[in-house]
Amino acid sequence: MNSRTAWSATFLLGFLCLPLGLSTYAQTATSNVRFTDITQAAGIHFEHTNGAFGDKYLPEALGPGCAFIDYDNDGFPDILIVNGQSFPGHGHTQSTLKLYHNNGNGTFTDATARAGLNISIYGMGVAVGDYDSDGYDDIFITALGQSLLFHNNGNGTFKDVTKTAGLSGIKEFSTSASWVDYDRDGKLDLLVANYVQWTPQTDVRCTLDGLHKSYCTPESYRGASLRLWHNLGNGKFQDVTNLAGLYDSSSKSLGIAVLDYNNDGWPDFLIANDTQPNKLYLNNHNGTFTENGVAAGIAFSEDGIARAGMGVDAADYDRSGRPSVIITNFANQMLSLYHNEGNGLFVDEAPKSAVGKSSLLTLGFGCFFFDYDLDGWPDIFVANGHIESDIEKIQKRIKYRQPPHLFRNLSGGKFTEATADAGAAFGTPRVARGAAYADIDNDGDLDLLITTNAGPAILFRNDGGSKNHSLRLKLQGVQSNRDGIGALVRIEYSGEHQWQTLRSGSSYLSQSELVLTFGLGSKTNVSRIEVQWPSGQTDKLLDIAADQTITIKEGAGMVLRKQFTRHALPELKTAAASVR
């Protein structure tokens, strides 16, 4: 039994032996958290260009993604939003990526041009990671055509290094991406999902009513394989897709989640596929992977159907010591909530839970587990929106614009729909796509960014989550990659246990901040923190106060702490209210 498996067994035993009042955690059905739309007041002015001109090209319906990235290391997460562009011969919209610098006072400044990111491509998604471990996070943008790698120069600017990194010359329909040290050599590698083989010249005409063109399902096109790029350590990458056993041209992939589903200490890959079976790649510890989706029970729905998988995330939502999974699907398919049984198998709990019942008529894209009320139990967020503007003419119960889902974790494996409790602006129907979270105002709770197709990005501030306590951890690798991506962090407090893995990617085309937030409820102190780094190094910290962000350096322990600003920015609350 390896150390990670042994700890999981100890974790589960400790949890089961808690006093009844702690182990059952009877939660109230509502929380006092509201998500306030502060988009305009914060200075976020973005409109997505999907290039639509009437012919309903397949890529139009899918973007865009977004990310939180602290690109200047000032402790406040900045915002990056991906954009599309006009198709050749159909308009001249000059749309670019957008980078918004967090001013630390609740407002953001457009820093796109200064950063050198005013690049026009048909962008889809984004992944953030420090691939050369120089202390500054870099950006990978997936696209229809040539995806791009931007190196962070450390002075507020970025440089396009796609060609010198060996990533150029490959034009695909790329979607989600994730930085991951799959071979644990201390360098971040890059996993890229690809959708289908589509070009304007090979576009297929499909209809919903026999008359008007609609977006075709991916079944009309040939699939495309994942691509795995190995970091050679000199600023260059090597395509090792075939060597790793990952090549599969039947896949039609939209979402990536990195998880250690068997707790052996090595990162595995879960790929959400659209109308093809989901894939679960088990890491063989030698640079290769074995596909195990069907055997693990995660490839299909419970009735054997390959659903339209979009977004994906993994977390231990019931404190079992094992990562379980959510996958967003098409309307009439409901959300997947695959519980990790601990024996190599997953069981979809959605059909018998509020998660499934509430999501049957919605079409989900971005999704993630996050503890929005800081009670210590991971909740679920889903960004919804259909792809067909005329869908209501064909299916009366299905809407084009849809409200999001916010499922509050009641513990015991139970969730309740909490969208209506989070405020009217939050529940507004939208054509949502990407989604990410971060603590933008240093108050300890998690704020939200949502993108919409051919529409604006919306920034929501979490109001009320910080009434509970939390502890936020930023990692700094030494032998491991600088971001500490892949590190497993466990905490103990008042007889309770939680754990999280720091990961890149997840959601849909998007990435949340590279900081771990642990909700603590009413508890104000963490008795023990253990960090198991990808290198094998283990660091332990004792008696850490809540309500702060601490930086843990591999082999050195805590090297920096930053206290939260409690109930921050009252002037912005007033401004946001006037905007609404």
XYZ file of C-alpha atoms in Angstrom:
580
model
C 0.000 0.000 0.000
C 1.558 3.340 -1.064
C 1.486 6.414 1.155
C -1.365 8.088 -0.662
C -3.552 4.975 -0.474
C -2.669 4.499 3.167
C -3.640 8.062 3.977
C -6.973 7.622 2.152
C -7.762 4.624 4.338
C -6.849 6.608 7.448
C -8.931 9.522 6.190
C -12.017 7.343 5.700
C -11.624 5.596 9.047
C -11.196 8.905 10.832
C -14.258 10.340 9.149
C -16.446 7.363 10.016
C -15.328 7.492 13.635
C -16.325 11.142 14.121
C -19.090 11.939 16.586
C -22.494 11.770 14.960
C -22.993 15.523 14.976
C -19.823 16.017 12.953
C -20.031 13.076 10.574
C -23.584 13.698 9.427
C -23.270 17.487 9.280
C -26.959 18.330 9.079
C -26.971 21.355 6.761
C -29.738 23.880 6.329
C -31.369 23.907 2.897
C -30.453 27.544 2.205
C -27.448 29.788 2.667
C -27.093 33.543 2.970
C -24.719 33.860 0.022
C -25.636 36.105 -2.893
C -23.697 36.553 -6.124
C -23.691 40.223 -7.131
C -23.150 41.244 -10.759
C -20.271 43.732 -10.617
C -19.242 43.478 -14.273
C -19.738 47.109 -15.270
C -18.641 48.561 -11.943
C -15.467 46.462 -12.078
C -14.601 47.686 -15.575
C -15.079 44.435 -17.498
C -16.253 45.339 -20.995
C -16.155 42.273 -23.207
C -18.300 40.993 -26.036
C -17.648 37.604 -27.598
C -17.323 37.352 -31.374
C -18.350 33.958 -32.733
C -18.225 34.941 -36.407
C -21.812 33.897 -37.105
C -23.085 35.139 -40.463
C -26.077 32.869 -41.055
C -24.602 29.584 -42.255
C -24.312 28.136 -38.734
C -20.743 26.888 -38.839
C -20.130 24.351 -36.080
C -17.434 26.318 -34.146
C -19.752 29.311 -33.695
C -21.769 27.617 -30.959
C -18.966 26.490 -28.657
C -16.837 29.353 -27.283
C -15.531 31.141 -25.365
C -13.380 30.130 -22.403
C -11.899 32.250 -19.624
C -9.273 32.086 -16.883
C -8.073 33.715 -13.705
C -4.309 34.312 -13.756
C -2.180 36.359 -11.381
C 0.219 37.225 -14.200
C 2.158 39.893 -12.256
C 2.284 38.057 -8.890
C 0.696 40.882 -6.927
C -1.634 38.513 -5.076
C -4.790 39.594 -6.919
C -6.074 37.310 -9.706
C -6.398 38.934 -13.110
C -8.868 37.925 -15.837
C -8.185 36.510 -19.287
C -11.061 35.996 -21.740
C -10.705 34.179 -25.055
C -12.346 35.576 -28.184
C -13.231 34.410 -31.686
C -13.137 36.289 -34.974
C -14.957 36.642 -38.263
C -14.690 33.834 -40.781
C -12.733 34.713 -43.960
C -14.954 36.571 -46.393
C -17.665 37.184 -43.810
C -17.027 40.387 -41.907
C -14.028 42.230 -40.544
C -14.584 42.284 -36.788
C -11.262 43.037 -35.075
C -11.742 41.019 -31.908
C -8.853 39.958 -29.696
C -8.083 38.163 -26.475
C -8.757 40.325 -23.434
C -6.561 40.637 -20.339
C -7.923 42.624 -17.402
C -5.531 43.608 -14.616
C -6.930 43.416 -11.088
C -6.281 46.776 -9.435
C -6.783 45.349 -5.953
C -9.700 47.657 -5.174
C -12.509 45.791 -6.907
C -11.839 47.269 -10.327
C -9.967 45.997 -13.375
C -8.023 47.745 -16.139
C -7.799 46.496 -19.722
C -4.131 45.520 -20.095
C -4.450 43.561 -23.343
C -2.419 45.828 -25.621
C 0.307 46.539 -23.075
C 0.691 42.813 -22.418
C 1.041 42.039 -26.122
C -2.065 39.858 -26.155
C -4.120 41.922 -28.615
C -4.007 38.957 -30.977
C -6.918 38.059 -33.237
C -7.488 34.317 -33.649
C -10.519 32.055 -33.581
C -9.853 31.225 -29.961
C -11.660 28.590 -27.928
C -10.069 27.810 -24.556
C -7.213 28.610 -22.188
C -4.881 26.845 -19.765
C -2.577 28.610 -17.297
C 0.701 27.246 -15.920
C 4.363 28.155 -15.369
C 5.855 25.712 -17.874
C 9.460 26.905 -17.427
C 9.249 27.406 -13.618
C 10.536 30.973 -13.766
C 7.924 32.143 -11.270
C 5.490 33.667 -13.751
C 2.443 31.891 -15.177
C 2.269 31.364 -18.925
C -0.789 31.038 -21.181
C -1.840 28.452 -23.741
C -4.755 29.410 -26.000
C -6.594 26.689 -27.901
C -8.092 27.651 -31.232
C -9.735 26.634 -34.448
C -6.532 26.447 -36.449
C -3.190 27.166 -34.791
C -3.245 27.211 -30.991
C -0.798 29.609 -29.333
C 1.640 29.504 -26.410
C 2.458 32.822 -24.726
C 5.460 33.074 -22.416
C 5.168 35.456 -19.480
C 8.169 37.799 -19.620
C 7.805 38.786 -15.956
C 7.346 42.480 -16.734
C 3.650 42.534 -17.528
C 4.108 41.418 -21.118
C 3.839 38.111 -22.993
C 5.650 36.728 -26.022
C 4.250 34.305 -28.589
C 6.661 31.354 -28.421
C 4.504 28.836 -30.288
C 7.066 28.292 -33.040
C 10.204 28.152 -30.881
C 8.442 25.775 -28.463
C 7.829 23.323 -31.305
C 4.047 23.685 -31.192
C 3.514 25.349 -34.567
C 2.386 23.822 -37.842
C -0.480 21.842 -36.294
C -3.898 23.255 -37.086
C -6.755 21.507 -35.330
C -10.134 22.227 -33.761
C -8.758 22.386 -30.212
C -10.975 22.925 -27.183
C -9.953 22.438 -23.551
C -6.366 22.087 -22.359
C -4.538 21.336 -19.129
C -1.017 21.694 -17.804
C 0.042 18.510 -16.005
C 3.307 16.856 -14.975
C 2.193 13.410 -16.120
C 5.614 11.776 -15.658
C 6.502 13.632 -12.433
C 9.833 14.910 -13.757
C 9.274 18.406 -12.338
C 8.218 20.010 -15.646
C 4.708 20.867 -16.764
C 3.518 19.029 -19.855
C 0.516 20.038 -21.950
C -2.602 17.993 -22.718
C -4.852 19.364 -25.468
C -8.352 18.138 -26.367
C -9.501 18.223 -29.984
C -13.097 18.148 -31.142
C -13.751 17.081 -34.755
C -12.250 17.473 -38.201
C -14.088 20.537 -39.485
C -13.278 23.279 -41.983
C -15.522 25.769 -43.798
C -14.970 23.673 -46.907
C -16.196 20.463 -45.232
C -19.145 22.036 -43.430
C -22.249 19.810 -43.567
C -25.792 21.110 -43.965
C -28.130 19.934 -41.201
C -31.647 21.069 -40.277
C -33.982 20.848 -37.305
C -37.171 21.321 -39.300
C -36.152 20.134 -42.762
C -35.908 23.698 -44.055
C -33.572 25.915 -42.060
C -29.903 25.150 -41.490
C -28.962 24.183 -37.941
C -25.752 23.252 -36.184
C -24.864 19.643 -36.971
C -24.155 17.217 -34.181
C -20.533 16.018 -34.058
C -21.752 12.709 -35.455
C -21.651 14.400 -38.865
C -17.862 14.748 -38.675
C -14.833 12.557 -38.142
C -13.311 12.659 -34.692
C -9.878 13.906 -33.634
C -7.351 12.637 -31.126
C -6.065 14.247 -27.980
C -2.554 15.603 -28.178
C 0.020 15.273 -25.372
C 3.083 17.513 -25.459
C 6.041 16.482 -23.287
C 8.057 19.324 -21.790
C 11.721 18.805 -22.730
C 12.906 21.424 -20.242
C 14.550 23.809 -22.688
C 11.492 25.746 -23.716
C 10.561 23.079 -26.219
C 7.887 20.408 -26.346
C 7.660 17.022 -28.047
C 4.465 15.405 -29.301
C 4.265 12.080 -27.428
C 0.601 11.280 -28.103
C 1.348 7.971 -29.795
C 4.175 7.013 -27.433
C 1.874 7.597 -24.451
C -0.872 5.417 -25.907
C -3.318 8.323 -26.137
C -3.939 8.458 -29.874
C -7.606 7.876 -30.656
C -9.102 9.505 -33.752
C -12.637 8.507 -32.735
C -12.743 10.966 -29.830
C -14.698 14.226 -30.012
C -13.386 15.910 -26.911
C -14.539 19.090 -25.199
C -13.491 18.785 -21.547
C -10.419 17.649 -19.589
C -10.085 16.856 -15.906
C -6.867 15.629 -14.335
C -7.471 13.395 -11.314
C -5.788 10.586 -9.428
C -8.818 8.336 -9.468
C -7.091 5.285 -7.947
C -5.005 7.224 -5.374
C -1.655 5.879 -6.563
C -0.007 9.317 -6.663
C 0.047 9.618 -10.473
C -2.226 11.914 -12.532
C -4.870 10.241 -14.700
C -6.918 11.907 -17.448
C -10.697 12.068 -17.760
C -11.918 13.283 -21.139
C -15.517 14.407 -21.732
C -16.534 13.420 -25.263
C -19.477 14.646 -27.317
C -21.573 11.698 -28.659
C -18.609 9.390 -28.095
C -17.789 7.443 -24.913
C -15.974 9.429 -22.229
C -12.383 8.272 -21.827
C -10.517 7.578 -18.583
C -6.777 7.170 -19.069
C -4.958 5.388 -16.247
C -1.346 6.483 -15.729
C 1.004 3.476 -15.951
C 3.898 5.328 -14.220
C 6.173 4.846 -17.253
C 4.997 7.596 -19.586
C 2.114 5.560 -20.971
C -1.611 5.343 -20.262
C -4.281 2.660 -20.450
C -7.844 3.621 -21.393
C -10.276 2.358 -18.760
C -13.517 4.301 -19.232
C -15.859 1.409 -19.986
C -14.472 -0.827 -17.245
C -14.714 2.047 -14.742
C -18.347 2.718 -15.644
C -17.746 6.325 -16.692
C -17.880 6.000 -20.486
C -21.652 5.858 -20.900
C -24.895 6.777 -19.160
C -26.511 4.136 -16.967
C -28.574 3.022 -19.970
C -25.505 2.573 -22.162
C -25.703 5.812 -24.172
C -22.696 7.926 -25.136
C -23.902 11.371 -24.100
C -22.867 14.838 -25.278
C -20.153 15.503 -22.700
C -19.068 19.143 -22.470
C -17.458 20.283 -19.216
C -15.925 18.166 -16.471
C -14.466 18.440 -12.978
C -13.418 16.166 -10.117
C -13.492 16.526 -6.329
C -14.201 14.593 -3.149
C -17.682 15.970 -2.544
C -18.625 13.467 0.209
C -15.288 13.182 2.059
C -14.816 9.567 1.010
C -11.117 10.177 0.398
C -11.615 9.622 -3.366
C -12.249 12.029 -6.271
C -15.699 11.838 -7.825
C -16.710 13.481 -11.097
C -19.269 15.793 -12.698
C -19.776 15.979 -16.472
C -22.165 18.390 -18.173
C -24.295 17.004 -21.004
C -26.863 18.038 -23.599
C -30.478 18.958 -22.870
C -32.657 15.904 -22.089
C -29.575 14.040 -20.801
C -29.066 15.571 -17.320
C -25.777 16.216 -15.554
C -23.570 13.230 -14.707
C -22.482 12.853 -11.079
C -20.160 9.865 -11.031
C -19.355 8.738 -7.504
C -15.985 7.048 -7.047
C -16.712 3.759 -5.292
C -13.056 3.133 -4.418
C -12.841 -0.199 -6.237
C -12.040 1.183 -9.669
C -15.707 1.817 -10.444
C -17.866 4.931 -10.746
C -21.636 5.016 -10.236
C -23.773 7.853 -11.620
C -25.716 9.250 -8.676
C -27.422 12.003 -10.697
C -30.637 10.137 -11.630
C -31.611 9.794 -7.973
C -30.432 13.223 -6.821
C -31.462 16.860 -7.190
C -28.460 17.262 -9.489
C -30.013 15.042 -12.140
C -33.629 16.070 -11.719
C -32.868 19.786 -11.923
C -30.568 19.503 -14.947
C -32.674 17.337 -17.249
C -33.857 20.210 -19.465
C -30.694 22.331 -19.402
C -27.608 22.143 -21.609
C -24.498 22.486 -19.471
C -21.031 23.680 -20.432
C -18.688 25.087 -17.769
C -18.845 23.289 -14.421
C -16.862 22.828 -11.255
C -16.916 21.888 -7.615
C -16.243 24.837 -5.288
C -17.200 25.666 -1.726
C -19.082 28.909 -2.313
C -20.419 29.196 1.251
C -17.194 27.993 2.921
C -18.928 25.369 5.054
C -16.318 22.737 4.192
C -18.412 20.830 1.609
C -17.780 21.276 -2.152
C -20.800 22.657 -3.986
C -21.470 22.488 -7.744
C -21.780 25.268 -10.323
C -22.947 24.717 -13.922
C -23.090 27.313 -16.718
C -26.035 26.594 -19.045
C -27.177 27.668 -22.497
C -28.400 25.951 -25.647
C -26.676 26.083 -29.030
C -29.797 26.580 -31.176
C -31.558 29.944 -30.941
C -34.709 28.358 -32.426
C -34.803 25.329 -30.134
C -38.035 26.470 -28.458
C -39.879 26.089 -31.768
C -38.921 22.411 -31.882
C -38.871 21.478 -28.183
C -41.248 23.695 -26.216
C -39.755 22.839 -22.825
C -36.162 23.649 -23.824
C -34.966 27.269 -23.737
C -32.123 28.907 -25.651
C -31.116 31.143 -22.744
C -30.962 29.241 -19.495
C -30.205 30.084 -15.852
C -27.168 28.449 -14.253
C -27.279 25.677 -11.691
C -25.911 26.192 -8.184
C -26.166 22.991 -6.176
C -25.472 23.384 -2.475
C -23.811 20.399 -0.825
C -25.856 19.295 2.186
C -23.282 16.598 3.072
C -24.086 12.903 3.076
C -23.920 12.912 -0.725
C -26.990 15.181 -0.938
C -27.363 18.393 -2.947
C -30.112 20.962 -3.296
C -30.702 23.501 -6.052
C -29.763 26.918 -4.620
C -29.818 29.101 -7.747
C -32.906 31.030 -6.671
C -31.279 31.872 -3.335
C -28.202 33.420 -4.966
C -29.908 36.538 -6.340
C -31.966 37.583 -9.345
C -28.964 38.717 -11.424
C -27.230 35.403 -10.856
C -30.264 33.431 -12.040
C -30.758 35.439 -15.237
C -31.065 33.120 -18.277
C -28.023 33.339 -20.552
C -26.278 31.472 -23.381
C -23.409 30.615 -21.056
C -20.268 28.662 -21.932
C -17.023 29.045 -19.944
C -16.800 29.533 -16.190
C -14.051 29.942 -13.606
C -13.663 31.002 -9.970
C -11.197 32.979 -7.863
C -11.086 35.232 -4.815
C -10.820 38.570 -6.620
C -11.057 40.797 -3.530
C -9.051 38.931 -0.873
C -12.000 38.323 1.442
C -11.574 34.546 1.508
C -14.597 33.485 -0.530
C -14.851 32.530 -4.205
C -16.151 34.838 -6.912
C -17.321 33.752 -10.374
C -16.625 34.635 -14.003
C -18.993 33.375 -16.710
C -18.707 33.835 -20.468
C -21.577 33.799 -22.943
C -21.641 32.902 -26.616
C -21.880 36.024 -28.803
C -22.466 38.005 -25.619
C -20.736 39.538 -22.604
C -18.666 38.066 -19.810
C -20.221 38.457 -16.368
C -18.269 38.878 -13.141
C -20.071 37.919 -9.936
C -18.808 38.866 -6.496
C -19.580 36.438 -3.677
C -21.381 38.339 -0.934
C -21.851 36.391 2.272
C -19.522 33.452 1.822
C -16.875 35.085 3.988
C -19.201 35.010 6.991
C -17.702 31.556 7.374
C -13.969 31.021 7.757
C -11.520 29.660 5.244
C -7.846 29.024 4.601
C -6.286 29.554 1.185
C -3.059 27.877 0.092
C -0.706 28.957 -2.672
C 2.010 26.443 -3.533
C 5.560 27.057 -4.712
C 7.357 24.036 -6.083
C 11.129 23.609 -6.088
C 11.869 20.074 -7.259
C 8.270 19.933 -8.465
C 6.881 22.390 -11.023
C 6.829 25.948 -9.698
C 3.018 26.153 -9.464
C 2.802 22.923 -7.489
C 0.268 21.544 -9.970
C -0.411 17.933 -9.009
C 0.308 18.451 -5.313
C -2.130 16.851 -2.871
C -3.027 18.938 0.187
C -4.754 17.514 3.265
C -5.957 19.495 6.236
C -7.231 18.517 9.685
C -9.230 20.753 12.034
C -11.455 20.004 15.027
C -11.533 16.306 14.151
C -12.491 16.948 10.513
C -10.555 16.193 7.334
C -10.485 17.679 3.840
C -8.196 17.281 0.850
C -7.734 18.842 -2.581
C -5.329 18.479 -5.488
C -4.048 21.583 -7.265
C -4.943 21.193 -10.932
C -4.910 23.078 -14.199
C -7.879 22.858 -16.574
C -11.339 21.448 -15.767
C -14.648 23.285 -16.268
C -15.085 23.917 -20.027
C -12.435 25.754 -22.082
C -11.530 27.555 -18.848
C -9.342 27.608 -15.780
C -9.847 28.780 -12.227
C -7.133 30.285 -10.045
C -4.133 28.188 -9.000
C -4.876 28.612 -5.296
C -6.658 26.099 -3.066
C -9.508 27.361 -0.869
C -10.634 25.275 2.101
C -13.907 26.303 3.733
C -13.866 25.835 7.499
C -17.351 26.885 8.567
C -17.185 28.287 12.102
C -13.677 26.924 12.779
C -10.863 29.450 13.088
C -7.805 27.218 13.177
C -6.326 24.320 11.182
C -4.379 21.923 13.346
C -2.442 20.197 10.566
C -1.620 20.688 6.885
C 0.164 18.072 4.842
C 1.386 18.750 1.291
C 2.460 15.799 -0.809
C 4.349 17.226 -3.771
C 4.668 15.493 -7.177
C 8.379 15.042 -6.448
C 7.581 12.846 -3.438
C 8.522 15.530 -0.916
C 6.059 15.878 1.976
C 5.750 19.070 4.002
C 3.746 19.370 7.224
C 2.557 22.494 8.980
C 0.899 22.696 12.407
C -1.497 25.135 14.063
C -2.363 27.560 11.257
C -4.926 30.315 11.794
C -7.826 30.692 9.367
C -8.742 33.769 7.331
C -5.490 34.123 5.456
C -3.700 33.001 2.314
C -0.415 31.254 3.021
C 2.295 30.361 0.541
C 3.945 26.991 1.106
C 7.328 26.413 -0.525
C 8.419 22.858 -1.223
C 10.875 21.761 1.448
C 10.676 25.072 3.335
C 7.132 25.223 4.681
C 5.236 28.495 4.976
C 7.149 31.415 3.453
C 4.423 34.056 3.145
C 1.056 34.890 4.665
C -1.592 37.433 3.710
C -4.568 38.200 5.922
C -8.015 38.422 4.337
C -9.794 41.742 4.035
C -13.086 40.934 5.721
C -16.291 42.356 4.198
C -14.249 44.343 1.699
C -15.244 47.018 -0.796
C -18.527 48.488 0.469
C -18.213 51.305 -2.090
C -18.242 48.753 -4.900
C -21.402 47.137 -3.511
C -23.156 50.502 -3.900
C -21.809 50.964 -7.408
C -22.860 47.489 -8.470
C -26.348 48.034 -7.057
C -26.741 51.212 -9.127
C -25.718 49.346 -12.280
C -28.449 46.732 -11.704
